CSV table of N, CA and C in Angstrom, one decimal:
chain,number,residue,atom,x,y,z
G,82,UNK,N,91.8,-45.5,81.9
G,82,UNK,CA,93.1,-45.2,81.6
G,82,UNK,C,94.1,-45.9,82.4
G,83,UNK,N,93.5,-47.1,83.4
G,83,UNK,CA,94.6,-47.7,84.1
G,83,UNK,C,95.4,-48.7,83.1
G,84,UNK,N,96.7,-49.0,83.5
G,84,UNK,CA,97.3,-49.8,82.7
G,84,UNK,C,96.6,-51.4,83.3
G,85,UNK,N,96.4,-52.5,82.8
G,85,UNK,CA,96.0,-53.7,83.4
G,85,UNK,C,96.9,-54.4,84.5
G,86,UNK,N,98.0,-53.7,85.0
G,86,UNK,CA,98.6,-53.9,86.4
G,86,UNK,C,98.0,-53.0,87.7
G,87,UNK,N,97.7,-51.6,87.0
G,87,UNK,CA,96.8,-50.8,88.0
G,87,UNK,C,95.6,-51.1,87.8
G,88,UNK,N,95.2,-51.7,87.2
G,88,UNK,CA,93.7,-52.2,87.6
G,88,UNK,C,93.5,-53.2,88.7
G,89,UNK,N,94.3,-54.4,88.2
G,89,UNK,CA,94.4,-55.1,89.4
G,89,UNK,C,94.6,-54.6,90.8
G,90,UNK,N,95.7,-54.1,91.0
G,90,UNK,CA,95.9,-53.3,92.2
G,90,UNK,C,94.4,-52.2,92.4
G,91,UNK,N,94.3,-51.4,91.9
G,91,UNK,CA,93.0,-50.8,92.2
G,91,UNK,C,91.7,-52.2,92.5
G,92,UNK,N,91.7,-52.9,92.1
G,92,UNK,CA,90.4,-54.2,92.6
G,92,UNK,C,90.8,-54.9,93.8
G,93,UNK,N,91.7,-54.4,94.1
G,93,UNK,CA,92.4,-55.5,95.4
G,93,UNK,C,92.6,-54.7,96.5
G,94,UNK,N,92.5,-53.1,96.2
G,94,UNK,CA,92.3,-52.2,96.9
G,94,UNK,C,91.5,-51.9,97.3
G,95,UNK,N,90.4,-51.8,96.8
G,95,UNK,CA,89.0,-51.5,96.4
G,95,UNK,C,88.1,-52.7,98.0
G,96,UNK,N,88.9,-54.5,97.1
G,96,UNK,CA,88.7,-54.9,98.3
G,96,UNK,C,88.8,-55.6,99.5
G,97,UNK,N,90.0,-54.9,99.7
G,97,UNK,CA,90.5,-54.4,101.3
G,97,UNK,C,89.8,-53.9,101.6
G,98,UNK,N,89.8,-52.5,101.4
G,98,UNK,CA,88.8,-51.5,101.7
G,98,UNK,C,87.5,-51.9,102.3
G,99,UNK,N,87.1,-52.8,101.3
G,99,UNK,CA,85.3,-53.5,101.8
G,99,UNK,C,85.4,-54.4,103.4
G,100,UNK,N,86.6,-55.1,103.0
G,100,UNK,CA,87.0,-56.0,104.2
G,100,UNK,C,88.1,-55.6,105.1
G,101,UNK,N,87.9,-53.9,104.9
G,101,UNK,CA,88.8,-53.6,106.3
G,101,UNK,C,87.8,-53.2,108.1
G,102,UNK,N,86.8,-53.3,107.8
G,102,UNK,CA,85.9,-53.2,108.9
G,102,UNK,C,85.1,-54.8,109.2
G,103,UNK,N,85.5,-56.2,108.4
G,103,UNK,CA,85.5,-57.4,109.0
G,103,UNK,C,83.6,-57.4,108.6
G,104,UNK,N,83.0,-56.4,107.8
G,104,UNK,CA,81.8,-56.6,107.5
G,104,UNK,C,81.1,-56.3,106.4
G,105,UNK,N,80.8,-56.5,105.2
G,105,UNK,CA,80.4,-56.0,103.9
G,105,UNK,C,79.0,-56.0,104.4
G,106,UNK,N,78.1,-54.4,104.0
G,106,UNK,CA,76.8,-54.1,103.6
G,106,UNK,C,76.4,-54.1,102.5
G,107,UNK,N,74.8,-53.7,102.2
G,107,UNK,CA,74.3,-53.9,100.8
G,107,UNK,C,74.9,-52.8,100.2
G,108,UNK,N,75.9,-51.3,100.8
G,108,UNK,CA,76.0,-50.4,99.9
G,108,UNK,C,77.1,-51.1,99.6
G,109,UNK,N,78.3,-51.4,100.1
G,109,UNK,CA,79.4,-51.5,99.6
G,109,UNK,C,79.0,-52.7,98.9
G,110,UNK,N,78.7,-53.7,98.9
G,110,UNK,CA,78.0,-55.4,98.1
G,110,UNK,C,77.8,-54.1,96.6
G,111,UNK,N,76.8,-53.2,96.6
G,111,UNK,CA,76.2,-52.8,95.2
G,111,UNK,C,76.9,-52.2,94.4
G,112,UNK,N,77.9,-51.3,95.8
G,112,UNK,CA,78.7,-50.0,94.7
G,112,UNK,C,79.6,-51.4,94.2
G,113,UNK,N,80.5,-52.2,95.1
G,113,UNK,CA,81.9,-52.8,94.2
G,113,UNK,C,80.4,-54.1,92.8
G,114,UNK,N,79.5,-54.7,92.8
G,114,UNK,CA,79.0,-55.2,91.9
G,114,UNK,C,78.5,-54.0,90.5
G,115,UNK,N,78.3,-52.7,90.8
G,115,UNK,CA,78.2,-51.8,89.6
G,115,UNK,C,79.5,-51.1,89.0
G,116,UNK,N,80.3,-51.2,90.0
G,116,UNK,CA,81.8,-50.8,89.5
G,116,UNK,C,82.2,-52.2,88.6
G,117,UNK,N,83.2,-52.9,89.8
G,117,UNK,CA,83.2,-53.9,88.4
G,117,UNK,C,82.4,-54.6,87.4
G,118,UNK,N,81.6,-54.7,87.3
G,118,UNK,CA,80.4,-54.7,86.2
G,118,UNK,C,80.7,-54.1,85.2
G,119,UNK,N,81.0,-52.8,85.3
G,119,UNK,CA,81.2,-52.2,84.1
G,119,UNK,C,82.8,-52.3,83.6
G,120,UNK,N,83.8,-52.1,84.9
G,120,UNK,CA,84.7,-52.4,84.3
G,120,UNK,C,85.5,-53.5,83.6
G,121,UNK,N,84.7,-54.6,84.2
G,121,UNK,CA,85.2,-56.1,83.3
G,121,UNK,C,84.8,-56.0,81.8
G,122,UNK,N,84.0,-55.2,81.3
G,122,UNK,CA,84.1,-55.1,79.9
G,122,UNK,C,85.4,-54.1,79.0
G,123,UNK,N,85.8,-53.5,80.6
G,123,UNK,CA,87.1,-52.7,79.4
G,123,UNK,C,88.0,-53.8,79.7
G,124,UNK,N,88.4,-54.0,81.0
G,124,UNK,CA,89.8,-54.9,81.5
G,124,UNK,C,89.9,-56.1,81.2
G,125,UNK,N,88.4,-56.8,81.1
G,125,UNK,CA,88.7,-58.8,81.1
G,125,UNK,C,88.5,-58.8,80.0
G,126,UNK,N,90.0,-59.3,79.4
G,126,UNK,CA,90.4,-59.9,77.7
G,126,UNK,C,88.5,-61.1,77.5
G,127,UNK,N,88.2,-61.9,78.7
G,127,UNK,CA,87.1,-62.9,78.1
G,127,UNK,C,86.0,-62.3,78.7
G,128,UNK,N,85.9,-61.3,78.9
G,128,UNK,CA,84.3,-60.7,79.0
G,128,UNK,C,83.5,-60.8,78.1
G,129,UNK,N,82.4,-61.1,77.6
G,129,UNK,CA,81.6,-61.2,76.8
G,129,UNK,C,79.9,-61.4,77.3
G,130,UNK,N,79.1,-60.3,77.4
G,130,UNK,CA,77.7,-60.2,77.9
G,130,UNK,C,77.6,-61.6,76.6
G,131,UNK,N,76.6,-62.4,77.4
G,131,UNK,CA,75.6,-63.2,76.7
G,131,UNK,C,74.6,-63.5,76.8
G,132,UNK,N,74.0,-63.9,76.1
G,132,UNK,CA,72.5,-63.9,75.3
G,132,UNK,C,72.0,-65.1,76.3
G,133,UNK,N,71.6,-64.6,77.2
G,133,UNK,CA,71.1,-65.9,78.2
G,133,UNK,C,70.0,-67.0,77.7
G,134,UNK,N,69.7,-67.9,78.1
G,134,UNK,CA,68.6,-68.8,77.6
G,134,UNK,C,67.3,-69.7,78.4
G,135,UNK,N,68.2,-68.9,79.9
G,135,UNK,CA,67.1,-69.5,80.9
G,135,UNK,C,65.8,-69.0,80.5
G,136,UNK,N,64.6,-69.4,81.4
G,136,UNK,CA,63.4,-69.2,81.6
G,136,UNK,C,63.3,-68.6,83.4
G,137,UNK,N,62.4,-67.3,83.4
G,137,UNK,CA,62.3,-67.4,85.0
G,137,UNK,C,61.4,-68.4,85.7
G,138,UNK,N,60.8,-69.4,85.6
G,138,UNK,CA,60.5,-70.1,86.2
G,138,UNK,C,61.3,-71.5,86.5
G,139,UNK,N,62.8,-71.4,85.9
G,139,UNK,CA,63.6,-72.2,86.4
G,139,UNK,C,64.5,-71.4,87.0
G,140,UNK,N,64.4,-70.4,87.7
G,140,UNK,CA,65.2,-69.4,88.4
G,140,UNK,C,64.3,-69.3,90.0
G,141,UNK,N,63.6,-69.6,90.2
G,141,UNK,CA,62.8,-69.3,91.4
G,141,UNK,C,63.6,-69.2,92.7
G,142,UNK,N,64.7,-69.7,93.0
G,142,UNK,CA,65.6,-69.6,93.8
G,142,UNK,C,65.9,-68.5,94.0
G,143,UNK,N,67.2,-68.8,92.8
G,143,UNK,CA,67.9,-66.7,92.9
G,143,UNK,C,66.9,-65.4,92.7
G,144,UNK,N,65.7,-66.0,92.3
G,144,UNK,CA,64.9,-64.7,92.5
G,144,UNK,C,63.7,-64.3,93.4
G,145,UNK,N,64.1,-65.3,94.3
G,145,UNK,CA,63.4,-65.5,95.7
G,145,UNK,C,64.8,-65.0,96.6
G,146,UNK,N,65.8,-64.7,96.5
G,146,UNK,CA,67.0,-64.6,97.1
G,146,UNK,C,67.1,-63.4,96.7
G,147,UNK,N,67.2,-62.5,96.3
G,147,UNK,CA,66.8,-61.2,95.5
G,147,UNK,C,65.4,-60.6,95.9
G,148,UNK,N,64.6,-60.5,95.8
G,148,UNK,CA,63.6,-60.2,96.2
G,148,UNK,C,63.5,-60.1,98.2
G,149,UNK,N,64.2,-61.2,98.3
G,149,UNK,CA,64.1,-61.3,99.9
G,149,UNK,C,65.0,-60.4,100.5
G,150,UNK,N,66.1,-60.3,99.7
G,150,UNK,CA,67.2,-59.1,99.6
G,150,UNK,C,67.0,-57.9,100.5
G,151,UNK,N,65.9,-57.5,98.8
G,151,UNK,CA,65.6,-56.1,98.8
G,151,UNK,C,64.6,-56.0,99.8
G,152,UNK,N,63.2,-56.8,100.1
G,152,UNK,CA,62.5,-56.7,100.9
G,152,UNK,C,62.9,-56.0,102.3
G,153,UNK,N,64.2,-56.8,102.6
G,153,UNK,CA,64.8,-56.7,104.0
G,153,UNK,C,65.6,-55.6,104.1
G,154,UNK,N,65.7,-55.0,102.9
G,154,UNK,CA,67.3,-53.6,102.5
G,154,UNK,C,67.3,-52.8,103.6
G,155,UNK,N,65.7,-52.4,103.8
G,155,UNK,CA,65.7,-50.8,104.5
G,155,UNK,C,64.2,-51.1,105.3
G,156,UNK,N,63.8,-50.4,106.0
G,156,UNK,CA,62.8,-50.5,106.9
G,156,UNK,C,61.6,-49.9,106.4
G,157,UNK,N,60.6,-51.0,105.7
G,157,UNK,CA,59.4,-50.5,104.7
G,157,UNK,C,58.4,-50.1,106.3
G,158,UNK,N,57.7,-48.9,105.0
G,158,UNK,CA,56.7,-47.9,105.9
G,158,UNK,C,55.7,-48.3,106.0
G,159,UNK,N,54.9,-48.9,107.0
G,159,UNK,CA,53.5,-49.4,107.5
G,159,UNK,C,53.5,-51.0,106.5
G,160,UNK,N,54.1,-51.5,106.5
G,160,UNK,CA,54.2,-53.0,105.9
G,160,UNK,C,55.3,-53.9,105.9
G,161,UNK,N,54.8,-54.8,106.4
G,161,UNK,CA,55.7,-56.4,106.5
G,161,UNK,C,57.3,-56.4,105.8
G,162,UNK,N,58.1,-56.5,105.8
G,162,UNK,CA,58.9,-57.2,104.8
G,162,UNK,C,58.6,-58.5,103.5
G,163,UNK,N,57.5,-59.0,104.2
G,163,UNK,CA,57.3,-60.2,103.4
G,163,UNK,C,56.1,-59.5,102.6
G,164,UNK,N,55.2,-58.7,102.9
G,164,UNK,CA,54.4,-57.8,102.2
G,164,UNK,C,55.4,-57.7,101.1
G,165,UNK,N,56.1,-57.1,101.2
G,165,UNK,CA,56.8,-56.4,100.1
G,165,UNK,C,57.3,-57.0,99.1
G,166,UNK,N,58.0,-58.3,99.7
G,166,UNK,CA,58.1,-59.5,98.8
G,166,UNK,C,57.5,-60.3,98.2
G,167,UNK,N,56.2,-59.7,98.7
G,167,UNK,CA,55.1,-60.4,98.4
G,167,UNK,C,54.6,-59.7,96.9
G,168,UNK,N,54.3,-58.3,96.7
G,168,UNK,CA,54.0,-57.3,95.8
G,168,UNK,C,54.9,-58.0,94.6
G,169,UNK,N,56.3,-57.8,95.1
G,169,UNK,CA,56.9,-58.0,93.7
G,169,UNK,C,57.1,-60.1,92.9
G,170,UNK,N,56.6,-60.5,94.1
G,170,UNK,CA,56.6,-61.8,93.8
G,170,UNK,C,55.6,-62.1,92.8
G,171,UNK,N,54.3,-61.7,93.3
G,171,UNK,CA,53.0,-61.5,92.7
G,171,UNK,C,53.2,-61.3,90.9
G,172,UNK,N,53.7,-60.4,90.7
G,172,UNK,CA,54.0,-59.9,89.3
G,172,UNK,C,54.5,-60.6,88.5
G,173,UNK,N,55.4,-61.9,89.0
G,173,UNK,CA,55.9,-63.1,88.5
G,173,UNK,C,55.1,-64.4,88.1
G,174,UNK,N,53.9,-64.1,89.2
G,174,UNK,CA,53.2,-65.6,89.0
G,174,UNK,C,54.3,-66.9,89.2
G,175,UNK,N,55.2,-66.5,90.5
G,175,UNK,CA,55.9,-67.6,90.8
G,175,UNK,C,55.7,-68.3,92.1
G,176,UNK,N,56.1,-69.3,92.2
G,176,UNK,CA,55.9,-70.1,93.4
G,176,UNK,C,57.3,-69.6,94.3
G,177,UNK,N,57.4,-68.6,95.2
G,177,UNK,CA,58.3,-68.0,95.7
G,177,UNK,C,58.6,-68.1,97.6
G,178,UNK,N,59.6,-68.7,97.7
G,178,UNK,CA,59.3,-68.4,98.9
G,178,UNK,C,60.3,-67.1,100.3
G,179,UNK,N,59.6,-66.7,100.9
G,179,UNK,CA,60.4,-65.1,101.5
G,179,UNK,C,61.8,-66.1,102.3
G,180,UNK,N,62.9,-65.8,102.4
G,180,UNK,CA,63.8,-66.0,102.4
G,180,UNK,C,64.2,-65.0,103.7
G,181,UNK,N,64.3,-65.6,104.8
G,181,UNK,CA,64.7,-64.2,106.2
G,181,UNK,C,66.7,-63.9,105.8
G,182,UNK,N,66.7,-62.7,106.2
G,182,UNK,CA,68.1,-62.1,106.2
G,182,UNK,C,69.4,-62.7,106.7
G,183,UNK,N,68.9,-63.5,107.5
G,183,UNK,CA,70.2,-64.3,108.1
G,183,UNK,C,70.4,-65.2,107.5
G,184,UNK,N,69.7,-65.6,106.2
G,184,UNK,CA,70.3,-67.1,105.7
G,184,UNK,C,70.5,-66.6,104.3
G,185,UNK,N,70.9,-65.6,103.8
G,185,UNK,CA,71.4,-64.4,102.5
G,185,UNK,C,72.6,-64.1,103.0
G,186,UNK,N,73.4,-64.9,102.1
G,186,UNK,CA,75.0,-64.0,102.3
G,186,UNK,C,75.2,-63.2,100.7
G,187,UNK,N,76.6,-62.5,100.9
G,187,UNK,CA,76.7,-62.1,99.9
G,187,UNK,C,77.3,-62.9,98.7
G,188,UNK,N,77.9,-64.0,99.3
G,188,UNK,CA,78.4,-65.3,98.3
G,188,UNK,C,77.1,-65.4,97.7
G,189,UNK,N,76.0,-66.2,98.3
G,189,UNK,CA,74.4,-66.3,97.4
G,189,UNK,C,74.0,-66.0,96.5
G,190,UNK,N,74.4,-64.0,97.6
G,190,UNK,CA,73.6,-63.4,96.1
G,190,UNK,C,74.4,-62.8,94.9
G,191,UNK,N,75.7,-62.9,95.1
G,191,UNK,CA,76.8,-63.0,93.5
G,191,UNK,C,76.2,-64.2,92.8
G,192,UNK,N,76.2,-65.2,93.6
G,192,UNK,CA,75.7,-66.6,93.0
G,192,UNK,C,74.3,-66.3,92.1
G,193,UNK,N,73.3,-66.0,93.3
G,193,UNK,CA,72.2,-65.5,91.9
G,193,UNK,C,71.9,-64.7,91.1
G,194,UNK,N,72.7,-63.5,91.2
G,194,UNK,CA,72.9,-62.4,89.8
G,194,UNK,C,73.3,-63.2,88.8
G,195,UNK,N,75.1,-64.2,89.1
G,195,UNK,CA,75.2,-64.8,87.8
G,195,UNK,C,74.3,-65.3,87.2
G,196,UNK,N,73.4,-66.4,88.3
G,196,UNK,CA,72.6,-67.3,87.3
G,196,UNK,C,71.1,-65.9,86.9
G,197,UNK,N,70.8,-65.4,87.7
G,197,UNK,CA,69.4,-64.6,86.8
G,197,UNK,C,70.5,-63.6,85.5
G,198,UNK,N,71.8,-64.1,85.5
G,198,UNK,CA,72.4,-62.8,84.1
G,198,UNK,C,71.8,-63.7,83.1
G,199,UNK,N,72.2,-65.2,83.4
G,199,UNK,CA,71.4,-66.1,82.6
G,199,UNK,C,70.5,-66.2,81.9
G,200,UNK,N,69.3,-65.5,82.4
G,200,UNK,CA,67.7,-65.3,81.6
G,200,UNK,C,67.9,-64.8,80.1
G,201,UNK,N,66.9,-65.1,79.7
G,201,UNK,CA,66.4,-64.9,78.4
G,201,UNK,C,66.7,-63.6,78.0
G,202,UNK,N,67.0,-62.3,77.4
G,202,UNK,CA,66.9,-61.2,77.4
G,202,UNK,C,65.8,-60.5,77.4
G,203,UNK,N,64.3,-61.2,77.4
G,203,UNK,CA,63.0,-60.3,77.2
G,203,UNK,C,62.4,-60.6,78.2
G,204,UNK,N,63.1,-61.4,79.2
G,204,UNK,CA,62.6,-62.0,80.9
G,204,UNK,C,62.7,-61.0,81.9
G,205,UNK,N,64.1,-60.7,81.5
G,205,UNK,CA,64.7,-59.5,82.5
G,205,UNK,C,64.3,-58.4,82.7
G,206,UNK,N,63.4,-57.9,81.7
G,206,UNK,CA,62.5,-56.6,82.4
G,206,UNK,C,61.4,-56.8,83.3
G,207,UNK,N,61.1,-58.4,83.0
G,207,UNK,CA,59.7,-58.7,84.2
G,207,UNK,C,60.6,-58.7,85.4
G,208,UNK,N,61.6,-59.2,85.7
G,208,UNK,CA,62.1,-59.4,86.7
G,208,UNK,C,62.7,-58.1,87.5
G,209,UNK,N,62.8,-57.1,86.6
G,209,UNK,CA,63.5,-56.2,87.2
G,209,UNK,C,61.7,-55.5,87.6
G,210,UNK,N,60.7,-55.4,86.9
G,210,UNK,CA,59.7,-54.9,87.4
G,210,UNK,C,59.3,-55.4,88.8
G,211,UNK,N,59.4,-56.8,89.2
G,211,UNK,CA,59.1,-57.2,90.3
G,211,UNK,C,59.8,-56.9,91.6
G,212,UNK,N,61.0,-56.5,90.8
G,212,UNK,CA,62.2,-55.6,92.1
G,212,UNK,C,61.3,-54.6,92.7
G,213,UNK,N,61.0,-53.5,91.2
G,213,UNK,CA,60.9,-52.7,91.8
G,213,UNK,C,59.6,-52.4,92.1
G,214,UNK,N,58.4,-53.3,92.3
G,214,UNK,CA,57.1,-53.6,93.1
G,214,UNK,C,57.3,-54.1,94.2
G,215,UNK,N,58.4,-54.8,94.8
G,215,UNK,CA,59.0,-54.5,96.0
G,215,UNK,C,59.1,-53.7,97.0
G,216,UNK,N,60.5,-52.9,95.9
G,216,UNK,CA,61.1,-51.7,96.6
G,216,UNK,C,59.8,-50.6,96.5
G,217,UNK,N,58.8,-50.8,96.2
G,217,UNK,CA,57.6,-49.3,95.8
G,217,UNK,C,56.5,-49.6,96.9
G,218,UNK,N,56.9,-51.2,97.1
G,218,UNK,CA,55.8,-51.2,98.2
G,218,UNK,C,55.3,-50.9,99.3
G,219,UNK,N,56.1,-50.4,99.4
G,219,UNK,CA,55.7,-49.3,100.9
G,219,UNK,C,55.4,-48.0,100.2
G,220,UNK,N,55.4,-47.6,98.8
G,220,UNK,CA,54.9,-46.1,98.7
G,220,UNK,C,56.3,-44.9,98.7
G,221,UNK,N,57.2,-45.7,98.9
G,221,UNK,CA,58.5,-44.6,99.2
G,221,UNK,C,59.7,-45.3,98.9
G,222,UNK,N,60.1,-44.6,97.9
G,222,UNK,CA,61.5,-45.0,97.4
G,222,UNK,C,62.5,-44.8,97.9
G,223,UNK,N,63.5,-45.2,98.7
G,223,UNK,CA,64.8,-44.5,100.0
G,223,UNK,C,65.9,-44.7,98.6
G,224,UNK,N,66.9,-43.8,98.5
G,224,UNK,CA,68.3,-43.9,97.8
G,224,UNK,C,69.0,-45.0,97.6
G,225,UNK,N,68.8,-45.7,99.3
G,225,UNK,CA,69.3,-47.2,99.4
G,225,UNK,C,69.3,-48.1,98.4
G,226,UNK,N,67.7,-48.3,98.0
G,226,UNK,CA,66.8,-48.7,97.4
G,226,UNK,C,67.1,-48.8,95.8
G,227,UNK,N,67.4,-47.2,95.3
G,227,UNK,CA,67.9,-47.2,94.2
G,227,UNK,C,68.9,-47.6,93.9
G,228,UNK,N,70.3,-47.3,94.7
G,228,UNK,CA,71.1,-47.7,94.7
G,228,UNK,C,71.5,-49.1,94.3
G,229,UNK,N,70.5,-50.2,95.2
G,229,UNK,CA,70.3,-51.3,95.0
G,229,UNK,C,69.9,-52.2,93.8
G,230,UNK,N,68.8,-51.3,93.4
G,230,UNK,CA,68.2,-51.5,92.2
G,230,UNK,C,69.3,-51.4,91.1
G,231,UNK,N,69.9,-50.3,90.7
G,231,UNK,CA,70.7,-50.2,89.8
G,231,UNK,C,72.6,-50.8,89.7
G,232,UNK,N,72.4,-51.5,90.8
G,232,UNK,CA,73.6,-52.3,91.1
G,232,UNK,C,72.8,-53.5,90.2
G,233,UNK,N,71.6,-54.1,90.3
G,233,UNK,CA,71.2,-55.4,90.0
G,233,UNK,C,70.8,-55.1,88.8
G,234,UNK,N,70.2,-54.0,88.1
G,234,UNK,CA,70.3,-53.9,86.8
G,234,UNK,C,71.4,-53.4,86.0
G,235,UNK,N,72.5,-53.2,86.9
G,235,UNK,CA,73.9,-53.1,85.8
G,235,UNK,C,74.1,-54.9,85.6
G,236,UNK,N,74.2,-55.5,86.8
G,236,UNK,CA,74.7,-57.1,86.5
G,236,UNK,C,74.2,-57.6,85.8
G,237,UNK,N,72.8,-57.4,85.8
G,237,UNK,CA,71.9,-58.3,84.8
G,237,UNK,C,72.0,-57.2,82.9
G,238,UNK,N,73.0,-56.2,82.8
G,238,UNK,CA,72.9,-56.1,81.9
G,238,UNK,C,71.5,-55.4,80.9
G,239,UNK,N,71.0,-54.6,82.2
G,239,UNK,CA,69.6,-54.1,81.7
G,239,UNK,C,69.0,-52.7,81.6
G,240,UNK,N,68.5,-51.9,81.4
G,240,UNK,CA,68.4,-50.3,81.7
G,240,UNK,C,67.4,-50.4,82.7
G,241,UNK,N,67.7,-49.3,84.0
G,241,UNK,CA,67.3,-49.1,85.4
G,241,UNK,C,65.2,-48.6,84.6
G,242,UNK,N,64.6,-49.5,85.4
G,242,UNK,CA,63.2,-49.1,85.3
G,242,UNK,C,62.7,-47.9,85.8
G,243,UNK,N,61.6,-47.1,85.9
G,243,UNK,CA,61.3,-46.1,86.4
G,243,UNK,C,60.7,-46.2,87.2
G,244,UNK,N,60.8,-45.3,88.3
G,244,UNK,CA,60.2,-45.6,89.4
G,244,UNK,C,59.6,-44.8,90.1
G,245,UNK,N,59.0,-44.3,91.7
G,245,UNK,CA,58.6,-43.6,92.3
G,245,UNK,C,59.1,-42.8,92.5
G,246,UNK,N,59.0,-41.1,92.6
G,246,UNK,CA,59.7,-40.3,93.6
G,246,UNK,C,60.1,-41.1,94.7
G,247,UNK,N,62.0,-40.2,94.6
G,247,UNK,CA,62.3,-40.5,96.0
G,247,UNK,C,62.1,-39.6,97.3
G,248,UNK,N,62.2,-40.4,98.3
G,248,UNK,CA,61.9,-39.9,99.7
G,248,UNK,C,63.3,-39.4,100.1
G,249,UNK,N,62.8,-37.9,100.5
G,249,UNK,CA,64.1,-37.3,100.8
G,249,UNK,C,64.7,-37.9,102.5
């Protein structure tokens, strides 16, 4: 119901807000990527979801940048982080490599949602399964996690996969 001057203002509010403590995390990175995600389909006159046409094996990048993401999100239980990225790599049959946290900004990984929005449409579910053979790999699902997941399946335009009970 905002008018397209309070939207603006609400998106510029929104991020201040992110950049008023001089540091963006994965929650705030997921909530403002699932918020506006949905809302650039009411507000942006040139929004238009499209029919991607990539292949994921010419994506190995951004989905090695994602996966190393999530691997690192939260503190997996009796296993590696690369373990974990290892699980969901595996499911790809890709040539992948673990990517450490300090060389992941959030510029990157806007950069690689755009390009994996790119994929094929019948790619994207392999891809989101390998998320979440990641995020499972430790046996315990944290909120974080979900949270995560369903920020990167709103960008990519996809219904959230099913997953493990979560750990309270």
């Amino acid at each position: 119901q905002l008018s397209p001057a309070q939207y603006e203002l609400f998106k510029a509010n929104f991020d201040a807000l992110i950049k008023l403590d001089n540091k963006v995390d994965l929650f705030e990175w997921s909530l403002q990527k699932l918020l506006f995600h949905h809302l650039a389909a009411v507000f942006d006159k040139h929004y238009k979801p499209k029919l991607g046409k990539k292949e994921l094996t010419k994506l190995s990048g951004p989905i090695a940048q994602l996966l190393s993401m999530l691997a690192q999100s939260t503190r997996q239980e009796n296993i590696q982080a690369t373990a974990a990225f290892a699980a969901g790599a595996d499911l790809l049959s890709l040539d992948l490599k673990f990517i450490p946290a300090a060389s992941i900004s959030y510029e990157s990984l806007n950069e690689a949602l755009d390009e994996l929005n790119k994929l094929k449409p019948l790619q994207k579910p392999a891809l989101l399964k390998a998320l979440v053979a990641c995020v499972e790999a430790d046996a315990q699902v944290l909120p974080k996690e979900v949270e995560l997941l369903r920020a990167i399946a709103a960008a990519l335009d996809c219904p959230m996969p099913p997953l493990l009970s979560l750990k309270d």
